[in-house]
CSV table of C-alpha atoms in Angstrom, one decimal:
chain,number,residue,atom,x,y,z
A,23,MET,CA,115.0,34.4,82.9
A,24,SER,CA,112.2,35.5,85.9
A,25,GLN,CA,113.1,37.2,89.0
A,26,LYS,CA,113.0,34.2,90.9
A,27,GLN,CA,113.7,32.2,88.6
A,28,LEU,CA,117.7,33.9,89.1
A,29,LYS,CA,116.5,34.2,93.0
A,30,GLU,CA,116.4,30.1,92.3
A,31,ALA,CA,119.6,29.9,90.7
A,32,PHE,CA,121.3,31.9,93.4
A,33,VAL,CA,120.9,29.6,95.9
A,34,SER,CA,121.4,26.5,93.8
A,35,ASN,CA,124.5,23.7,92.5
A,36,LEU,CA,126.5,24.5,95.4
A,37,ASN,CA,129.4,22.8,97.3
A,38,GLY,CA,129.7,23.9,100.5
A,39,THR,CA,132.5,24.7,102.6
A,40,SER,CA,135.2,23.1,105.0
A,41,LEU,CA,134.7,21.7,108.6
A,42,LEU,CA,137.5,24.4,109.8
A,43,GLU,CA,135.9,27.6,108.4
A,44,ILE,CA,132.5,26.4,110.1
A,45,SER,CA,134.4,25.6,113.2
A,46,LEU,CA,135.3,29.4,112.9
A,47,CYS,CA,132.0,30.6,112.1
A,48,LEU,CA,130.3,28.6,114.9
A,49,SER,CA,133.3,30.6,118.0
A,50,LEU,CA,132.6,33.4,116.9
A,51,PRO,CA,129.2,33.5,118.9
A,52,PRO,CA,130.9,32.5,122.0
A,53,LEU,CA,133.6,34.6,121.9
A,54,CYS,CA,131.4,38.0,121.2
A,55,LEU,CA,129.1,36.8,123.9
A,56,LEU,CA,132.2,36.4,126.4
A,57,CYS,CA,133.0,40.3,124.8
A,58,ARG,CA,130.0,41.0,125.5
A,59,GLY,CA,130.3,39.8,130.1
A,60,LEU,CA,133.7,41.1,130.3
A,61,LEU,CA,132.5,45.0,129.6
A,62,LEU,CA,129.1,44.6,131.7
A,63,ILE,CA,131.8,43.6,134.3
A,64,LEU,CA,134.6,46.3,133.1
A,65,HIS,CA,131.2,48.8,133.4
A,66,TYR,CA,130.5,47.5,136.8
A,67,LEU,CA,134.3,47.8,138.4
A,68,HIS,CA,134.1,51.7,136.5
A,69,TYR,CA,131.1,53.0,137.8
A,70,GLY,CA,130.1,50.7,140.9
A,71,LYS,CA,126.6,49.2,138.8
A,72,PRO,CA,125.1,47.5,136.6
A,73,LEU,CA,124.2,48.9,133.2
A,74,SER,CA,120.8,50.0,134.0
A,75,SER,CA,118.9,51.6,130.9
A,76,ARG,CA,117.4,48.7,128.4
A,77,LYS,CA,118.1,50.6,125.6
A,78,HIS,CA,122.1,51.2,126.3
A,79,SER,CA,121.6,47.7,127.0
A,80,LEU,CA,119.6,46.9,123.5
A,81,LEU,CA,122.3,48.9,121.7
A,82,LEU,CA,125.4,47.2,123.3
A,83,ASP,CA,123.6,43.3,123.1
A,84,PHE,CA,123.5,44.4,119.7
A,85,LEU,CA,126.1,45.7,118.5
A,86,VAL,CA,128.2,43.1,120.1
A,87,LEU,CA,126.2,39.7,120.3
A,88,VAL,CA,124.6,40.2,116.7
A,89,SER,CA,126.4,43.4,113.9
A,90,PRO,CA,130.2,41.5,114.1
A,91,LEU,CA,128.0,38.1,112.9
A,92,LEU,CA,126.2,40.1,110.5
A,93,PHE,CA,129.8,42.4,108.9
A,94,SER,CA,131.5,38.4,109.7
A,95,CYS,CA,128.7,37.1,107.2
A,96,THR,CA,129.5,39.2,104.4
A,97,VAL,CA,131.8,42.1,103.6
A,98,LEU,CA,134.6,40.4,106.4
A,99,SER,CA,133.7,37.0,105.2
A,100,PRO,CA,137.4,36.5,103.1
A,101,ILE,CA,139.3,37.4,106.8
A,102,ILE,CA,137.1,35.1,108.5
A,103,PHE,CA,140.3,32.6,109.1
A,104,PHE,CA,141.3,36.1,111.6
A,105,MET,CA,138.2,37.0,113.0
A,106,PRO,CA,138.3,34.2,115.9
A,107,ALA,CA,141.9,35.3,117.0
A,108,LEU,CA,141.0,39.4,116.6
A,109,ILE,CA,137.7,39.4,119.0
A,110,ALA,CA,139.4,36.7,121.4
A,111,ALA,CA,142.1,39.5,121.7
A,112,PHE,CA,139.8,41.8,122.7
A,113,CYS,CA,138.4,40.1,125.1
A,114,ALA,CA,141.7,39.3,126.5
A,115,GLY,CA,142.7,43.6,126.3
A,116,ILE,CA,139.7,43.5,128.5
A,117,PHE,CA,140.0,41.3,130.7
A,118,SER,CA,143.9,42.2,131.4
A,119,LYS,CA,142.5,45.6,132.2
A,120,ILE,CA,139.7,43.5,134.7
A,121,TYR,CA,142.4,41.6,136.3
A,122,SER,CA,145.0,44.7,136.9
A,123,GLN,CA,142.2,46.8,138.6
A,124,SER,CA,140.8,44.6,140.6
A,125,ARG,CA,143.6,43.6,142.1
A,126,HIS,CA,144.2,46.6,143.5
A,127,LYS,CA,141.9,46.4,145.5
A,128,SER,CA,142.2,43.2,146.1
A,129,ARG,CA,145.1,41.4,147.8
A,130,VAL,CA,144.2,37.8,147.3
A,131,PRO,CA,146.3,35.6,145.7
A,132,PHE,CA,145.9,34.3,142.3
A,133,ARG,CA,146.3,30.4,143.1
A,134,GLN,CA,143.1,31.3,145.9
A,135,ILE,CA,141.0,32.8,143.2
A,136,VAL,CA,141.4,29.8,140.6
A,137,GLN,CA,141.0,27.2,144.1
A,138,ASP,CA,137.5,29.2,144.9
A,139,PHE,CA,136.3,29.7,141.7
A,140,GLN,CA,137.0,25.7,141.5
A,141,GLU,CA,134.5,25.2,144.5
A,142,THR,CA,132.0,27.9,143.7
A,143,TYR,CA,129.0,26.4,143.8
A,144,LEU,CA,126.9,26.2,140.5
A,145,ASP,CA,122.6,26.3,140.7
A,146,PRO,CA,122.1,22.8,138.6
A,147,GLU,CA,118.4,24.1,137.7
A,148,TYR,CA,119.6,26.9,135.6
A,149,ILE,CA,122.4,25.8,132.3
A,150,PRO,CA,122.7,29.4,130.6
A,151,ALA,CA,124.4,27.6,127.9
A,152,VAL,CA,121.2,25.8,126.9
A,153,THR,CA,119.2,29.1,126.6
A,154,VAL,CA,122.7,30.7,124.8
A,155,PHE,CA,123.3,27.7,122.5
A,156,ARG,CA,119.1,27.8,121.5
A,157,VAL,CA,118.9,31.7,120.8
A,158,TYR,CA,122.2,32.1,119.2
A,159,VAL,CA,120.8,28.8,116.6
A,160,ASN,CA,117.5,30.6,115.8
A,161,MET,CA,119.9,34.4,115.7
A,162,LEU,CA,122.0,32.6,112.9
A,163,THR,CA,119.2,31.4,110.6
A,164,SER,CA,117.2,34.6,110.8
A,165,ILE,CA,120.9,36.4,109.3
A,166,SER,CA,121.2,33.7,106.9
A,167,ILE,CA,117.7,33.3,105.5
A,168,LEU,CA,117.7,37.1,104.2
A,169,ALA,CA,122.4,37.1,103.7
A,170,VAL,CA,122.0,34.5,101.4
A,171,ASP,CA,119.5,35.8,99.1
A,172,PHE,CA,122.4,39.0,98.7
A,173,PRO,CA,125.7,38.9,96.9
A,174,GLN,CA,127.9,39.5,100.2
A,175,TYR,CA,126.9,36.8,101.2
A,176,PRO,CA,129.8,33.5,100.3
A,177,ARG,CA,128.0,31.0,97.9
A,178,ARG,CA,130.0,28.4,100.3
A,179,TYR,CA,128.5,29.2,103.1
A,180,ALA,CA,124.4,27.9,101.3
A,181,LYS,CA,123.3,25.7,101.7
A,182,THR,CA,124.4,22.5,99.2
A,183,GLU,CA,122.0,20.8,96.6
A,184,THR,CA,123.7,17.8,96.9
A,185,TYR,CA,126.8,17.0,99.0
A,186,GLY,CA,128.8,19.2,100.9
A,187,THR,CA,129.2,21.5,104.0
A,188,GLY,CA,127.7,24.4,104.0
A,189,VAL,CA,127.2,26.9,107.6
A,190,MET,CA,123.6,27.3,106.8
A,191,ASP,CA,123.0,23.2,106.9
A,192,MET,CA,123.7,23.3,110.2
A,193,GLY,CA,119.8,25.1,110.5
A,194,VAL,CA,117.5,22.7,110.8
A,195,GLY,CA,119.9,20.2,112.1
A,196,ALA,CA,120.8,22.6,114.7
A,197,PHE,CA,116.9,23.7,115.3
A,198,ILE,CA,116.3,19.5,115.6
A,199,PHE,CA,119.4,19.1,117.7
A,200,GLY,CA,118.6,22.2,120.5
A,201,ASN,CA,114.8,21.3,121.0
A,202,ALA,CA,116.0,17.9,121.9
A,203,LEU,CA,117.7,19.0,124.9
A,204,VAL,CA,114.2,21.1,126.8
A,205,CYS,CA,112.0,18.4,125.6
A,206,PRO,CA,109.5,16.7,128.5
A,207,GLU,CA,111.4,13.0,127.8
A,208,VAL,CA,114.7,15.4,129.1
A,209,ARG,CA,113.2,18.1,131.3
A,210,GLN,CA,110.2,16.2,132.9
A,211,LYS,CA,111.1,15.2,136.2
A,212,SER,CA,107.6,13.8,137.1
A,213,TYR,CA,108.1,11.5,133.8
A,214,VAL,CA,109.0,8.5,135.1
A,215,THR,CA,106.0,8.7,137.4
A,216,GLN,CA,103.3,9.4,135.6
A,217,PRO,CA,102.2,7.3,132.2
A,218,LYS,CA,104.8,7.7,129.3
A,219,PHE,CA,101.8,7.2,126.7
A,220,SER,CA,100.2,11.1,128.7
A,221,ASN,CA,103.0,12.7,127.5
A,222,LEU,CA,102.9,11.1,124.4
A,223,ALA,CA,99.0,12.5,123.7
A,224,ARG,CA,101.0,16.1,125.7
A,225,GLN,CA,103.3,16.3,122.2
A,226,PHE,CA,100.5,15.1,120.6
A,227,PHE,CA,99.0,18.6,121.5
A,228,SER,CA,102.3,20.5,121.8
A,229,VAL,CA,102.5,20.3,118.0
A,230,TRP,CA,99.9,21.8,116.4
A,231,PRO,CA,101.3,24.9,116.6
A,232,LEU,CA,104.3,23.7,114.0
A,233,VAL,CA,101.6,22.5,111.3
A,234,VAL,CA,99.6,25.7,111.6
A,235,LEU,CA,102.7,27.3,110.3
A,236,GLY,CA,103.2,24.7,107.8
A,237,VAL,CA,100.5,25.2,106.6
A,238,GLY,CA,100.5,28.6,106.2
A,239,ARG,CA,104.2,29.4,105.1
A,240,LEU,CA,102.5,27.3,102.0
A,241,LEU,CA,99.7,28.9,101.4
A,242,SER,CA,101.4,32.3,101.6
A,243,VAL,CA,104.3,30.8,99.4
A,244,LYS,CA,102.8,29.8,96.4
A,245,SER,CA,100.1,32.0,96.9
A,246,ILE,CA,102.3,34.7,95.8
A,247,ASP,CA,105.0,33.1,93.7
A,248,TYR,CA,107.6,33.1,96.1
A,249,HIS,CA,111.0,31.5,95.4
A,250,GLU,CA,111.6,28.2,96.5
A,251,HIS,CA,115.2,25.1,95.9
A,252,THR,CA,112.2,22.7,95.8
A,253,SER,CA,115.1,19.6,96.5
A,254,GLU,CA,115.6,20.6,99.7
A,255,TYR,CA,112.7,19.9,101.5
A,256,GLY,CA,110.5,19.9,98.2
A,257,VAL,CA,107.9,21.3,96.4
A,258,HIS,CA,105.3,21.3,100.0
A,259,TRP,CA,107.2,19.9,102.7
A,260,ASN,CA,108.7,22.6,104.5
A,261,PHE,CA,110.8,23.4,108.0
A,262,PHE,CA,108.0,23.0,110.4
A,263,PHE,CA,106.9,19.5,109.7
A,264,THR,CA,109.7,18.4,109.9
A,265,LEU,CA,110.2,19.3,113.1
A,266,ALA,CA,106.4,19.1,114.7
A,267,LEU,CA,107.0,14.9,112.9
A,268,VAL,CA,110.2,14.2,114.4
A,269,ARG,CA,108.6,15.7,118.4
A,270,LEU,CA,105.8,13.4,117.3
A,271,ALA,CA,108.2,10.4,116.2
A,272,ALA,CA,110.5,10.0,118.9
A,273,SER,CA,107.9,10.9,121.4
A,274,LEU,CA,106.5,7.5,120.7
A,275,LEU,CA,109.9,5.4,120.4
A,276,LEU,CA,110.3,6.9,124.1
A,277,ALA,CA,107.0,6.0,125.1
A,278,VAL,CA,108.3,2.3,123.7
A,279,PHE,CA,112.5,2.7,124.4
A,280,PRO,CA,113.7,4.1,127.7
A,281,LYS,CA,115.3,7.2,127.6
A,282,ASN,CA,118.8,6.6,128.6
A,283,SER,CA,118.5,4.2,126.1
A,284,SER,CA,117.6,6.8,123.8
A,285,TRP,CA,121.6,7.1,121.9
A,286,ILE,CA,121.7,3.1,121.3
A,287,VAL,CA,118.3,3.4,119.1
A,288,ALA,CA,120.2,6.8,117.2
A,289,VAL,CA,122.7,4.9,116.0
A,290,ILE,CA,121.1,1.9,115.2
A,291,LEU,CA,118.5,4.2,113.2
A,292,ALA,CA,121.1,6.2,111.9
A,293,VAL,CA,122.8,3.1,110.2
A,294,LEU,CA,119.8,1.6,109.2
A,295,TYR,CA,119.0,4.3,107.4
A,296,GLN,CA,123.0,4.4,105.6
A,297,LEU,CA,122.8,0.7,105.5
A,298,ILE,CA,119.1,1.5,102.7
A,299,LEU,CA,120.7,4.1,100.8
A,300,ASN,CA,123.7,2.7,99.8
A,301,THR,CA,121.9,-1.2,98.9
A,302,THR,CA,118.8,0.2,97.8
A,303,SER,CA,117.4,2.6,94.9
A,304,LEU,CA,116.8,4.7,97.8
A,305,LYS,CA,119.2,6.9,97.3
A,306,MET,CA,118.5,7.4,93.3
A,307,PHE,CA,115.3,8.3,93.9
A,308,ILE,CA,116.0,11.1,96.3
A,309,LEU,CA,118.0,12.5,93.5
A,310,GLN,CA,117.0,11.5,90.8
A,311,GLY,CA,112.2,10.2,91.3
A,312,SER,CA,111.3,7.6,90.4
A,313,ASN,CA,111.5,8.3,86.6
A,314,GLY,CA,115.4,9.3,86.9
A,315,ARG,CA,114.5,12.8,85.5
A,316,ASP,CA,113.6,14.2,88.3
A,317,THR,CA,110.6,14.1,88.0
A,318,ARG,CA,107.5,15.7,90.9
A,319,VAL,CA,105.2,13.7,89.9
A,320,GLY,CA,103.3,12.2,92.9
A,321,PHE,CA,103.4,13.7,97.3
A,322,LEU,CA,105.7,11.0,97.8
A,323,ASN,CA,107.5,12.2,93.9
A,324,ALA,CA,107.5,16.3,94.8
A,325,ASN,CA,108.2,15.6,98.6
A,326,ARG,CA,111.3,13.1,99.0
A,327,GLU,CA,113.7,14.8,100.3
A,328,GLY,CA,111.0,16.0,103.1
A,329,LEU,CA,109.7,13.2,104.2
A,330,LEU,CA,113.0,10.8,103.5
A,331,SER,CA,115.1,13.2,105.4
A,332,LEU,CA,113.0,12.5,108.6
A,333,CYS,CA,114.9,9.0,109.1
A,334,GLY,CA,118.2,11.5,109.5
A,335,TYR,CA,116.3,14.2,111.7
A,336,LEU,CA,115.1,11.2,114.1
A,337,ALA,CA,118.2,10.3,114.9
A,338,ILE,CA,119.6,13.6,115.3
A,339,TYR,CA,116.9,14.1,118.4
A,340,LEU,CA,117.5,11.2,119.5
A,341,ALA,CA,120.4,11.3,120.6
A,342,SER,CA,120.3,14.9,121.3
A,343,VAL,CA,118.2,13.9,124.1
A,344,GLN,CA,120.3,11.8,125.6
A,345,VAL,CA,123.3,14.6,125.1
A,346,GLY,CA,120.3,16.1,127.9
A,347,LEU,CA,120.2,13.4,129.3
A,348,CYS,CA,123.3,13.5,130.3
A,349,LEU,CA,124.1,17.6,130.6
A,350,LEU,CA,121.3,17.6,133.9
A,351,LYS,CA,123.3,14.6,136.1
A,352,CYS,CA,123.8,17.3,138.8
A,353,ARG,CA,126.5,18.9,138.5
A,354,ASN,CA,126.2,22.1,141.2
A,355,SER,CA,130.0,23.0,141.2
A,356,VAL,CA,132.5,24.1,138.8
A,357,LYS,CA,134.7,22.0,139.2
A,358,GLY,CA,132.2,19.6,137.8
A,359,TRP,CA,131.2,21.6,134.7
A,360,ILE,CA,135.4,21.2,134.1
A,361,GLU,CA,134.5,17.9,133.7
A,362,ALA,CA,131.8,17.8,131.8
A,363,ALA,CA,133.6,20.2,129.0
A,364,ARG,CA,136.4,17.4,129.2
A,365,PHE,CA,134.3,14.4,128.7
A,366,LEU,CA,132.4,16.7,125.5
A,367,LEU,CA,135.3,17.9,124.0
A,368,LEU,CA,136.5,14.1,123.7
A,369,THR,CA,133.0,13.1,122.5
A,370,VAL,CA,133.6,15.9,119.6
A,371,LEU,CA,137.0,14.5,118.5
A,372,MET,CA,135.5,10.8,118.6
A,373,LEU,CA,132.2,12.3,116.2
A,374,PHE,CA,134.7,13.8,114.4
A,375,LEU,CA,137.0,10.3,114.0
A,376,PHE,CA,133.2,8.4,113.2
A,377,LEU,CA,133.1,11.7,110.2
A,378,HIS,CA,136.1,10.8,108.9
A,379,VAL,CA,135.8,7.4,109.4
A,380,SER,CA,131.8,7.5,107.7
A,381,GLN,CA,132.7,9.9,104.9
A,382,ALA,CA,135.3,7.8,103.5
A,383,TYR,CA,133.6,4.6,103.9
A,384,ALA,CA,129.8,4.8,103.8
A,385,ASP,CA,128.7,8.1,102.2
A,386,PRO,CA,129.8,12.3,101.7
A,387,VAL,CA,127.8,14.1,104.3
A,388,SER,CA,124.7,15.1,102.5
A,389,ARG,CA,121.8,17.0,104.2
A,390,ARG,CA,119.2,16.3,101.4
A,391,MET,CA,119.4,12.9,102.9
A,392,ALA,CA,120.5,12.7,106.0
A,393,ASN,CA,122.7,10.5,105.5
A,394,LEU,CA,124.7,9.2,108.3
A,395,SER,CA,127.2,10.4,108.1
A,396,TYR,CA,125.2,14.7,108.3
A,397,CYS,CA,123.7,13.4,111.6
A,398,ILE,CA,127.3,12.3,112.9
A,399,TRP,CA,128.0,15.9,111.7
A,400,MET,CA,125.6,17.8,113.2
A,401,VAL,CA,125.8,16.1,117.2
A,402,ALA,CA,129.4,16.7,116.0
A,403,HIS,CA,129.4,20.1,115.2
A,404,CYS,CA,126.0,21.2,117.9
A,405,LEU,CA,128.5,19.7,120.7
A,406,THR,CA,131.4,22.0,119.8
A,407,PHE,CA,129.2,24.9,119.2
A,408,PHE,CA,127.0,24.5,122.6
A,409,LEU,CA,131.4,23.4,124.4
A,410,GLY,CA,131.4,26.8,123.5
A,411,PHE,CA,129.1,28.2,125.3
A,412,VAL,CA,130.0,26.5,128.1
A,413,VAL,CA,134.0,27.5,128.6
A,414,THR,CA,132.4,31.3,128.1
A,415,ASP,CA,130.1,31.0,131.0
A,416,LEU,CA,132.8,29.2,133.1
A,417,ALA,CA,135.1,32.4,132.0
A,418,LEU,CA,132.5,35.3,133.4
A,419,VAL,CA,131.6,33.3,136.7
A,420,PHE,CA,135.9,33.7,137.5
A,421,THR,CA,135.7,37.2,136.1
A,422,LYS,CA,132.9,37.6,138.2
A,423,LEU,CA,135.0,36.4,141.1
A,424,LEU,CA,137.7,39.1,140.7
A,425,VAL,CA,134.9,41.8,140.7
A,426,LYS,CA,132.3,41.0,143.5
A,427,GLY,CA,129.1,42.4,143.7
A,428,SER,CA,129.9,42.3,139.2
A,429,SER,CA,126.2,40.6,136.7
A,430,VAL,CA,126.1,38.9,133.6
A,431,PRO,CA,122.7,38.4,132.2
A,432,CYS,CA,121.9,34.8,131.1
A,433,CYS,CA,125.4,33.6,133.1
A,434,TRP,CA,126.0,31.2,135.6
A,435,ASN,CA,126.2,33.1,139.6
A,436,ALA,CA,128.2,32.3,142.5
A,437,VAL,CA,128.0,31.2,144.8
A,438,LYS,CA,129.7,29.3,148.3
A,439,PRO,CA,128.7,25.7,148.1
A,440,PRO,CA,126.3,25.2,150.1
A,441,ASN,CA,126.8,23.5,154.3
A,442,THR,CA,123.8,22.0,154.0
A,443,SER,CA,120.4,20.7,152.3
A,444,ALA,CA,118.7,23.8,153.5
A,445,LYS,CA,120.7,26.1,153.0
A,446,GLN,CA,121.2,25.1,149.2
A,447,GLU,CA,117.5,25.7,149.2
A,448,VAL,CA,118.0,29.4,150.3
A,449,GLU,CA,121.1,30.3,148.0
A,450,ALA,CA,120.3,28.7,145.1
A,451,VAL,CA,117.3,31.3,144.5
A,452,PRO,CA,119.9,34.0,143.4
A,453,SER,CA,121.1,32.7,140.4
A,454,GLU,CA,118.3,31.2,139.1
A,455,ARG,CA,116.5,35.5,139.5
A,456,GLU,CA,120.6,36.2,137.7
A,457,GLY,CA,119.7,33.9,134.8
A,458,LYS,CA,116.1,34.1,134.0
A,459,LEU,CA,114.6,37.8,135.5
A,460,SER,CA,116.9,40.5,136.4
A,461,HIS,CA,117.8,42.1,133.4
A,462,VAL,CA,116.2,43.0,130.4
A,463,CYS,CA,118.6,41.7,127.9
A,464,LEU,CA,118.4,40.2,123.6
A,465,ILE,CA,119.0,36.5,125.0
A,466,SER,CA,116.6,36.7,127.4
A,467,ALA,CA,113.8,39.0,125.5
A,468,ILE,CA,114.1,35.8,122.0
A,469,ASN,CA,113.8,33.3,124.6
A,470,LYS,CA,111.1,34.5,125.6
A,471,ASN,CA,109.0,34.3,122.2
A,472,GLN,CA,111.3,32.4,120.1
A,473,LEU,CA,109.3,30.8,118.0
A,474,LEU,CA,107.8,34.0,117.6
A,475,PHE,CA,110.7,35.7,116.4
A,476,PHE,CA,111.6,33.0,114.1
A,477,LEU,CA,108.2,34.3,112.6
A,478,LEU,CA,108.6,37.4,112.4
A,479,ALA,CA,112.3,37.0,111.2
A,480,ASN,CA,110.6,34.4,107.9
A,481,VAL,CA,108.1,37.5,107.9
A,482,THR,CA,110.2,40.5,107.0
A,483,THR,CA,112.5,38.5,105.0
A,484,GLY,CA,110.0,36.9,102.0
A,485,ALA,CA,109.0,41.3,102.7
A,486,VAL,CA,112.6,42.5,101.4
A,487,ASN,CA,113.0,40.0,98.6
A,488,ILE,CA,109.8,41.8,97.2
A,489,LEU,CA,110.6,45.0,97.5
A,490,VAL,CA,114.3,44.8,97.1
A,491,ASP,CA,116.7,42.9,94.2
A,492,THR,CA,119.5,41.9,96.5
A,493,ILE,CA,120.7,39.7,94.2
A,494,HIS,CA,122.5,43.1,92.2
A,495,SER,CA,122.6,45.1,96.1
A,496,LYS,CA,126.1,47.0,96.2
A,497,ALA,CA,127.3,46.4,99.9
A,498,ALA,CA,126.4,49.3,101.6
A,499,PHE,CA,123.2,48.8,101.0
A,500,THR,CA,123.7,44.8,101.5
A,501,LEU,CA,124.6,46.2,105.2
A,502,CYS,CA,121.9,49.2,106.3
A,503,ILE,CA,119.6,46.3,105.3
A,504,LEU,CA,120.7,43.4,107.6
A,505,HIS,CA,122.2,45.5,110.6
A,506,LEU,CA,117.9,47.1,109.6
A,507,TYR,CA,116.4,43.7,109.4
A,508,MET,CA,117.8,42.1,112.5
A,509,PHE,CA,117.5,45.0,114.9
A,510,PHE,CA,113.3,45.4,114.6
A,511,ASN,CA,113.3,41.6,115.1
A,512,CYS,CA,115.7,42.2,117.8
A,513,LEU,CA,113.7,45.1,118.9
A,514,ILE,CA,110.2,43.6,118.9
A,515,MET,CA,111.5,40.6,121.3
A,516,HIS,CA,113.2,43.4,123.7
A,517,ILE,CA,109.5,45.1,123.8
A,518,LEU,CA,107.8,41.9,125.0
A,519,HIS,CA,110.5,41.6,126.9
A,520,ALA,CA,110.2,44.2,128.5
A,521,LYS,CA,106.5,44.4,129.3
A,522,ASN,CA,107.2,40.9,129.6
A,523,ILE,CA,104.5,39.3,127.7
A,524,VAL,CA,105.0,35.6,126.3
A,525,LEU,CA,102.8,34.7,123.4
A,526,LYS,CA,102.2,31.3,123.3
A,527,PHE,CA,98.5,29.7,124.4
A,528,TRP,CA,99.6,25.9,123.6
């Protein structure tokens, strides 16, 4: 077998892992974020000033936010079930130290601290969990697309062939979910006053970079004979085309149907698509082609997975629009966000119940078809992931109340509830500034140039695969390559952010 065939076989015919293991993997980023925040607060408590060095900030962010994930998906994957407990115990130790030291400086009763925490005002215009969710989806995808080519990356984490739930099966679904949370239909306050089809025209213009990137990826992959997993999207299709067409189709549907009913459209679309899969020959066509022997002759046969899975991804996008609208309801207090977290948790539990029923009576999860079970799984696990970041933010707000003057980048700022609307406008400004502008942090850096970060990760992944025999690499070499790869990508984003450069012109 050629090197290309070996690499294609290395990522093919896999069956995934359990939902429990994926949930444990998704608990690591919120715990890492909590650990980073607690360390910054502890630094302020000891030195009386925030960490101001850009070099030290980048090093801390990389070592705490990125490096544990690289270890967890490679050499530490055999003990992945213990990793969340270990990081949580470390965080508990840091919090205990912060609390014990802050008690010496302040004699405020713990009950009063909890009461003040619940009444704390939070800027309703900025939800840091949305930013962190989107950045971490990008970061985890960037790690996985290279790590999967090394033997230290567990095969059960890689994309499944037909049915199953691998960690990498979440990639495109989570990207769709994250994009819907910040789509124009969710964040445009003027959306209701403007003609709906003018927003649709704006969306048509905004997706052209995705189409260009899709064409660029297609041409580059074919020209250098790069290894591909054909059953993922097809011969010519790729992630960029899927994302572009889903956004356009969703904008068209939301121009026709009320956006507040997007979840109903999502349910109808996903259920109808599943019924067609089960009652017609469409499922066999997706899995085996028109001749039943996996033919790739003709455009539809060649790209059947990418084209027909658009129905499922569109349903995920529409459901996620509803989530975004729910999150943007004015919750300007900790108590309001605690209630929102409870509602999200209840929704997640219901979705996992529906997933069990769907897998038992309709079809198992299949990323290749993006069937009903896959859609439910995506929304359920993305909400779980997002909920983890909300809880982390609330925990950091509570800790910042213990240490007055401390700050954490990409976290809510704690401000007392305003008494008047005029005062609210004055006090909302500092929280936004702390959340977005005053810190040079890795999350803010990647968030400013997310598409560039993903594109850079794809290019460097291709370069590493061309230059390195990945499938025969030793553990130490693998870890070295992965750390250099991620640090290079993060450093470029950090430099652009420090110079306030945003490479976006559409």
